[in-house]
XYZ file of C-alpha atoms in Angstrom:
360
model
C -37.695 165.235 199.052
C -38.520 165.771 195.574
C -38.877 162.202 193.148
C -36.321 160.055 191.974
C -33.245 161.343 190.279
C -31.016 164.157 191.273
C -31.849 166.751 193.785
C -31.991 170.051 192.443
C -30.719 173.327 193.864
C -34.803 174.319 195.255
C -34.340 170.983 197.299
C -31.203 171.367 198.488
C -32.421 174.858 199.809
C -34.907 172.897 201.588
C -32.319 170.514 202.990
C -30.601 173.112 204.416
C -33.669 174.528 206.490
C -34.914 171.986 207.855
C -30.881 170.574 208.866
C -30.179 167.469 206.896
C -27.447 169.912 205.269
C -25.788 172.165 208.041
C -22.621 174.182 208.092
C -20.772 176.018 210.888
C -20.826 179.030 210.003
C -24.208 178.891 208.071
C -23.897 177.766 204.242
C -24.188 180.815 202.188
C -26.578 181.237 199.123
C -23.652 181.333 196.507
C -22.620 177.467 197.910
C -25.941 175.825 195.807
C -24.986 175.279 192.072
C -28.116 173.635 189.859
C -27.438 169.980 190.965
C -24.962 170.250 193.904
C -23.299 171.925 197.037
C -20.099 173.704 196.649
C -18.194 172.608 200.117
C -15.591 174.812 202.288
C -12.341 174.184 203.384
C -12.120 174.558 207.561
C -9.425 176.435 209.650
C -6.534 173.390 209.800
C -5.058 170.794 207.411
C -3.445 167.624 208.897
C -0.396 166.329 206.759
C -0.950 162.821 207.131
C 1.564 159.969 205.854
C -0.802 158.233 203.258
C -4.149 158.501 201.963
C -6.662 156.387 203.623
C -10.189 156.097 204.256
C -11.567 155.615 207.877
C -13.242 151.828 207.076
C -16.771 150.213 208.927
C -16.834 151.359 212.126
C -14.014 153.816 212.262
C -13.926 157.564 212.375
C -11.894 159.712 210.494
C -10.877 161.518 213.705
C -9.168 158.536 214.935
C -7.278 157.425 211.398
C -5.678 160.680 211.833
C -4.424 159.693 215.470
C -2.205 157.084 213.515
C -1.577 158.903 210.216
C -1.170 162.476 211.299
C 2.450 163.950 210.736
C 1.744 167.708 211.597
C -1.052 170.563 211.562
C -1.039 173.280 209.215
C -3.359 176.429 210.468
C -5.218 177.487 207.590
C -6.312 180.757 209.203
C -3.930 183.534 207.273
C -3.412 181.200 204.055
C -1.384 178.243 203.939
C 0.380 176.406 201.214
C -0.500 172.709 200.614
C 2.571 171.173 198.788
C 2.871 169.465 195.609
C 3.334 165.377 196.517
C 1.937 165.707 199.940
C -1.476 164.324 201.297
C -3.418 166.367 203.440
C -6.840 166.320 205.034
C -8.820 168.862 206.205
C -11.792 168.902 207.866
C -15.123 170.968 205.860
C -17.388 173.272 207.455
C -20.161 171.320 206.347
C -21.726 168.325 208.241
C -24.591 165.760 206.888
C -28.255 164.240 208.317
C -28.870 162.127 205.522
C -32.869 160.341 205.617
C -32.660 156.922 204.788
C -33.876 157.379 201.003
C -31.050 159.841 200.552
C -27.102 159.136 199.264
C -24.647 161.842 197.839
C -21.549 161.728 195.515
C -18.774 164.239 196.214
C -16.510 165.104 193.123
C -13.817 168.287 192.493
C -15.187 171.352 191.339
C -14.130 171.921 187.463
C -11.025 174.459 188.590
C -9.797 172.182 191.123
C -9.281 168.879 188.625
C -7.770 171.589 186.095
C -5.283 172.540 188.275
C -4.504 168.946 189.162
C -5.557 169.095 192.802
C -6.474 165.316 193.463
C -9.484 166.262 196.166
C -11.684 163.271 197.457
C -14.526 163.539 200.075
C -13.972 161.122 202.812
C -16.410 160.618 205.496
C -16.684 158.488 209.246
C -17.184 155.033 208.310
C -16.587 155.499 204.727
C -15.211 152.838 202.761
C -14.819 154.589 199.138
C -13.862 158.348 198.174
C -16.380 160.503 197.400
C -19.588 157.972 197.974
C -21.940 158.714 200.758
C -24.329 156.169 201.884
C -27.849 156.941 202.852
C -28.514 157.672 206.122
C -25.356 158.850 206.671
C -25.011 161.306 209.587
C -21.722 163.122 210.431
C -18.750 165.330 209.396
C -17.195 165.522 205.817
C -13.431 166.038 205.066
C -11.396 166.812 201.928
C -8.603 164.690 201.171
C -5.923 166.883 198.958
C -3.407 165.756 197.414
C -1.391 168.622 194.896
C -0.487 166.976 191.823
C 1.532 169.628 189.653
C 1.895 172.668 191.477
C 1.902 173.482 195.384
C -1.138 175.888 196.441
C -2.271 178.818 198.738
C -5.310 177.999 200.387
C -7.658 179.481 202.836
C -10.727 178.847 205.503
C -13.965 179.067 202.984
C -12.207 177.770 199.799
C -14.094 175.539 197.687
C -12.163 172.724 196.114
C -15.024 169.907 195.908
C -19.052 169.614 195.263
C -21.596 167.346 196.697
C -24.655 166.147 194.593
C -27.448 164.084 195.651
C -29.634 161.488 194.678
C -33.335 159.757 195.817
C -33.052 156.310 194.277
C -31.677 155.528 190.869
C -32.107 157.388 187.952
C -29.441 156.492 185.268
C -30.552 156.873 181.903
C -30.266 153.735 179.894
C -28.617 153.676 175.987
C -31.649 153.317 174.370
C -33.049 156.752 176.154
C -29.871 158.360 175.713
C -30.281 157.235 171.689
C -33.870 158.984 172.073
C -32.866 162.038 173.343
C -30.209 162.269 171.345
C -32.283 162.293 168.525
C -34.954 164.657 169.939
C -32.560 167.231 171.608
C -28.746 166.316 170.543
C -26.577 165.710 173.435
C -23.173 165.970 171.398
C -22.320 167.712 167.947
C -21.988 165.042 165.361
C -22.996 161.633 165.580
C -23.290 160.120 169.294
C -21.154 157.378 170.166
C -23.693 155.701 173.161
C -22.366 152.771 174.892
C -23.207 152.316 178.769
C -23.208 156.214 178.763
C -22.137 158.859 176.352
C -19.010 158.220 174.846
C -16.623 161.326 173.865
C -13.394 161.570 171.942
C -10.482 164.031 172.161
C -9.694 166.739 169.743
C -6.492 166.748 168.073
C -6.946 168.361 164.690
C -8.421 172.046 165.904
C -9.649 174.340 163.213
C -7.552 176.422 162.204
C -4.774 175.933 164.456
C -2.121 173.074 165.721
C -2.452 174.428 169.451
C -4.239 170.917 171.318
C -3.344 171.158 175.216
C -1.032 171.950 177.533
C 0.897 170.087 180.165
C 2.017 170.988 183.476
C 5.662 172.210 183.984
C 7.454 170.318 186.564
C 8.891 172.965 188.636
C 6.125 175.754 189.379
C 5.756 178.693 191.951
C 3.163 178.601 194.137
C -0.630 179.351 193.110
C -2.655 181.143 195.219
C -6.603 179.611 194.409
C -7.964 183.224 195.579
C -5.967 184.780 192.634
C -8.411 184.865 189.521
C -6.937 185.297 185.961
C -4.008 186.655 187.707
C -1.123 183.740 186.513
C 0.684 183.595 183.098
C 0.448 180.367 181.473
C 3.710 180.225 180.382
C 5.099 179.977 184.106
C 3.353 176.723 184.515
C 2.272 175.090 181.413
C 3.861 174.283 178.037
C 1.413 174.216 174.939
C 1.257 171.017 173.241
C 1.309 171.662 169.528
C 1.058 168.554 167.078
C -0.273 169.019 163.000
C -0.493 165.151 162.722
C -3.355 164.103 164.432
C -1.622 162.546 167.710
C 0.283 162.996 170.920
C 2.847 160.676 172.500
C 1.386 161.298 176.674
C 4.597 160.910 179.162
C 4.419 158.815 182.073
C 3.645 160.749 184.980
C 2.971 164.090 183.397
C -0.376 165.803 183.242
C -2.116 167.355 180.772
C -5.205 169.412 179.512
C -7.058 168.702 176.280
C -10.807 168.934 175.171
C -12.987 166.845 173.780
C -13.829 167.008 169.946
C -17.844 167.179 170.766
C -19.785 169.905 172.146
C -21.818 168.280 174.806
C -25.199 169.302 175.904
C -26.855 168.818 179.041
C -30.755 169.147 179.168
C -32.172 171.299 181.738
C -34.240 167.938 183.205
C -30.788 165.911 183.572
C -27.213 165.586 185.269
C -24.104 164.098 183.822
C -20.702 162.603 185.620
C -17.947 162.099 184.044
C -16.911 158.505 184.222
C -13.278 157.590 184.654
C -11.797 155.906 181.902
C -10.923 152.034 181.761
C -7.053 151.205 182.398
C -7.363 148.336 179.949
C -7.601 150.616 176.553
C -5.098 153.598 177.801
C -2.327 153.880 179.967
C -4.091 157.306 181.213
C -6.967 158.553 183.459
C -9.102 161.333 182.438
C -10.905 163.497 184.560
C -10.820 164.315 188.179
C -14.209 166.669 188.308
C -17.082 164.720 187.089
C -19.797 166.659 187.447
C -21.477 168.306 184.258
C -24.769 170.385 185.588
C -28.076 170.613 183.862
C -27.824 173.616 181.464
C -24.366 172.758 180.481
C -23.893 173.473 177.035
C -27.578 174.502 176.869
C -28.496 176.956 174.262
C -31.220 178.621 176.383
C -28.599 178.790 178.955
C -25.928 180.536 177.103
C -24.264 177.768 176.229
C -25.162 176.077 172.489
C -22.941 173.151 173.052
C -20.135 173.341 175.630
C -16.238 171.237 175.522
C -15.488 168.961 177.827
C -12.317 169.460 179.089
C -10.231 166.843 179.617
C -8.024 166.276 182.749
C -5.509 163.786 181.548
C -2.742 161.703 183.312
C -0.449 159.294 181.807
C 0.458 156.271 183.894
C 3.295 153.474 183.435
C 4.092 153.676 179.912
C 4.153 156.327 177.089
C 0.795 156.162 175.068
C -0.008 157.750 171.835
C -3.257 159.376 171.748
C -4.872 160.191 168.620
C -7.599 162.339 167.140
C -10.800 161.256 167.652
C -9.643 158.125 170.196
C -12.707 157.629 172.919
C -11.415 158.642 176.113
C -14.426 158.716 178.287
C -18.067 158.610 179.135
C -20.757 160.554 180.237
C -23.194 158.666 182.533
C -26.687 160.919 182.576
C -29.185 160.764 184.869
C -32.591 162.118 185.422
C -33.122 165.198 187.508
C -35.753 165.033 190.233
C -37.244 168.602 189.208
C -35.553 170.358 186.493
C -33.576 173.203 188.617
C -34.636 177.042 188.926
C -31.417 177.865 188.134
C -29.888 176.360 185.316
C -25.796 176.327 184.831
C -24.788 179.693 182.779
C -28.042 181.044 183.231
C -27.763 183.994 185.608
C -25.001 182.532 188.054
C -20.649 182.919 187.712
C -20.328 179.587 185.413
C -16.537 179.883 184.282
C -16.752 177.543 181.583
C -19.777 177.860 180.025
C -19.344 177.935 176.097
C -15.589 176.770 176.570
C -13.120 175.145 174.558
C -9.627 174.134 175.341
C -9.285 176.323 178.824
C -6.952 176.402 181.189
C -8.452 176.955 184.899
C -9.859 180.294 185.806
C -6.471 181.196 187.921
C -4.575 181.667 184.449
C -4.491 184.548 182.506
C -6.098 184.151 178.535
C -3.191 182.987 176.756
């Protein structure tokens, strides 16, 4: 393996060659991202009564026997219904060495569709966290929250990142890096990671975001740039620099800062602390090396915020800190950066819905 840090695409290729990562059918080259591997849905979805973790000494298959309600054949395409929980075996499996751990997360488009997608494993006691030395299958737990979706085998809703050792950058290192290369536009709020705030006073517009409509049609996740946003989303406008979040509603907003991930770093968006607001920011949390990097076509890219309000209405105001990015050192600079010659949908982005919707 490479040195300490997040493992880059060239190391992931070697892991596939030596059997650390396997797929049935074989893993495709375009699944490999600068610092992660896309995971593919298998051929069957298990509708379950409730979300679950396997737990120590238990397999997901054993727990499915307890919680399965019925099976859905995905081979010809099938609808996963809003509000239901499904477990789908993935085409990939792992044979991690003892020194390598993994973390999974939803892909950007998955999060923007409000598809709660988490990875579970045999013996797992946490979602999306895979212990060093794990050998076994991978499963996706999928709960469509806003829209029912049509899925097929091979679709890629989540991704996995591999890490050797711990390489989280300290606040002092982030301060020095910001002074050197600029991690965000404007002043950097650095406190246990890089904080970022919400933009509710966009220049030249009163459009600040979108709220998912409660009763919509099905979204076929293979259809890119196909759907009229007006059928699924309500525009959120304000000239006051604030909005009130409705309990249970899902919003797409955007960060005030343009974010930069240097080529030798990767980042993950950390969940926002509930003690400072009745809402959760983000489902899709990976930021790849080169995101917003000028040499990779970025010159700073906004962070799109997937926001769900919880128990009480909450006033969100312009410039309010709503999340933080935890930066990690790459074990090596990736051979391919985000946005540089690969199909990166969100390089240089501002406020933007998922790739399934036409530009408003």
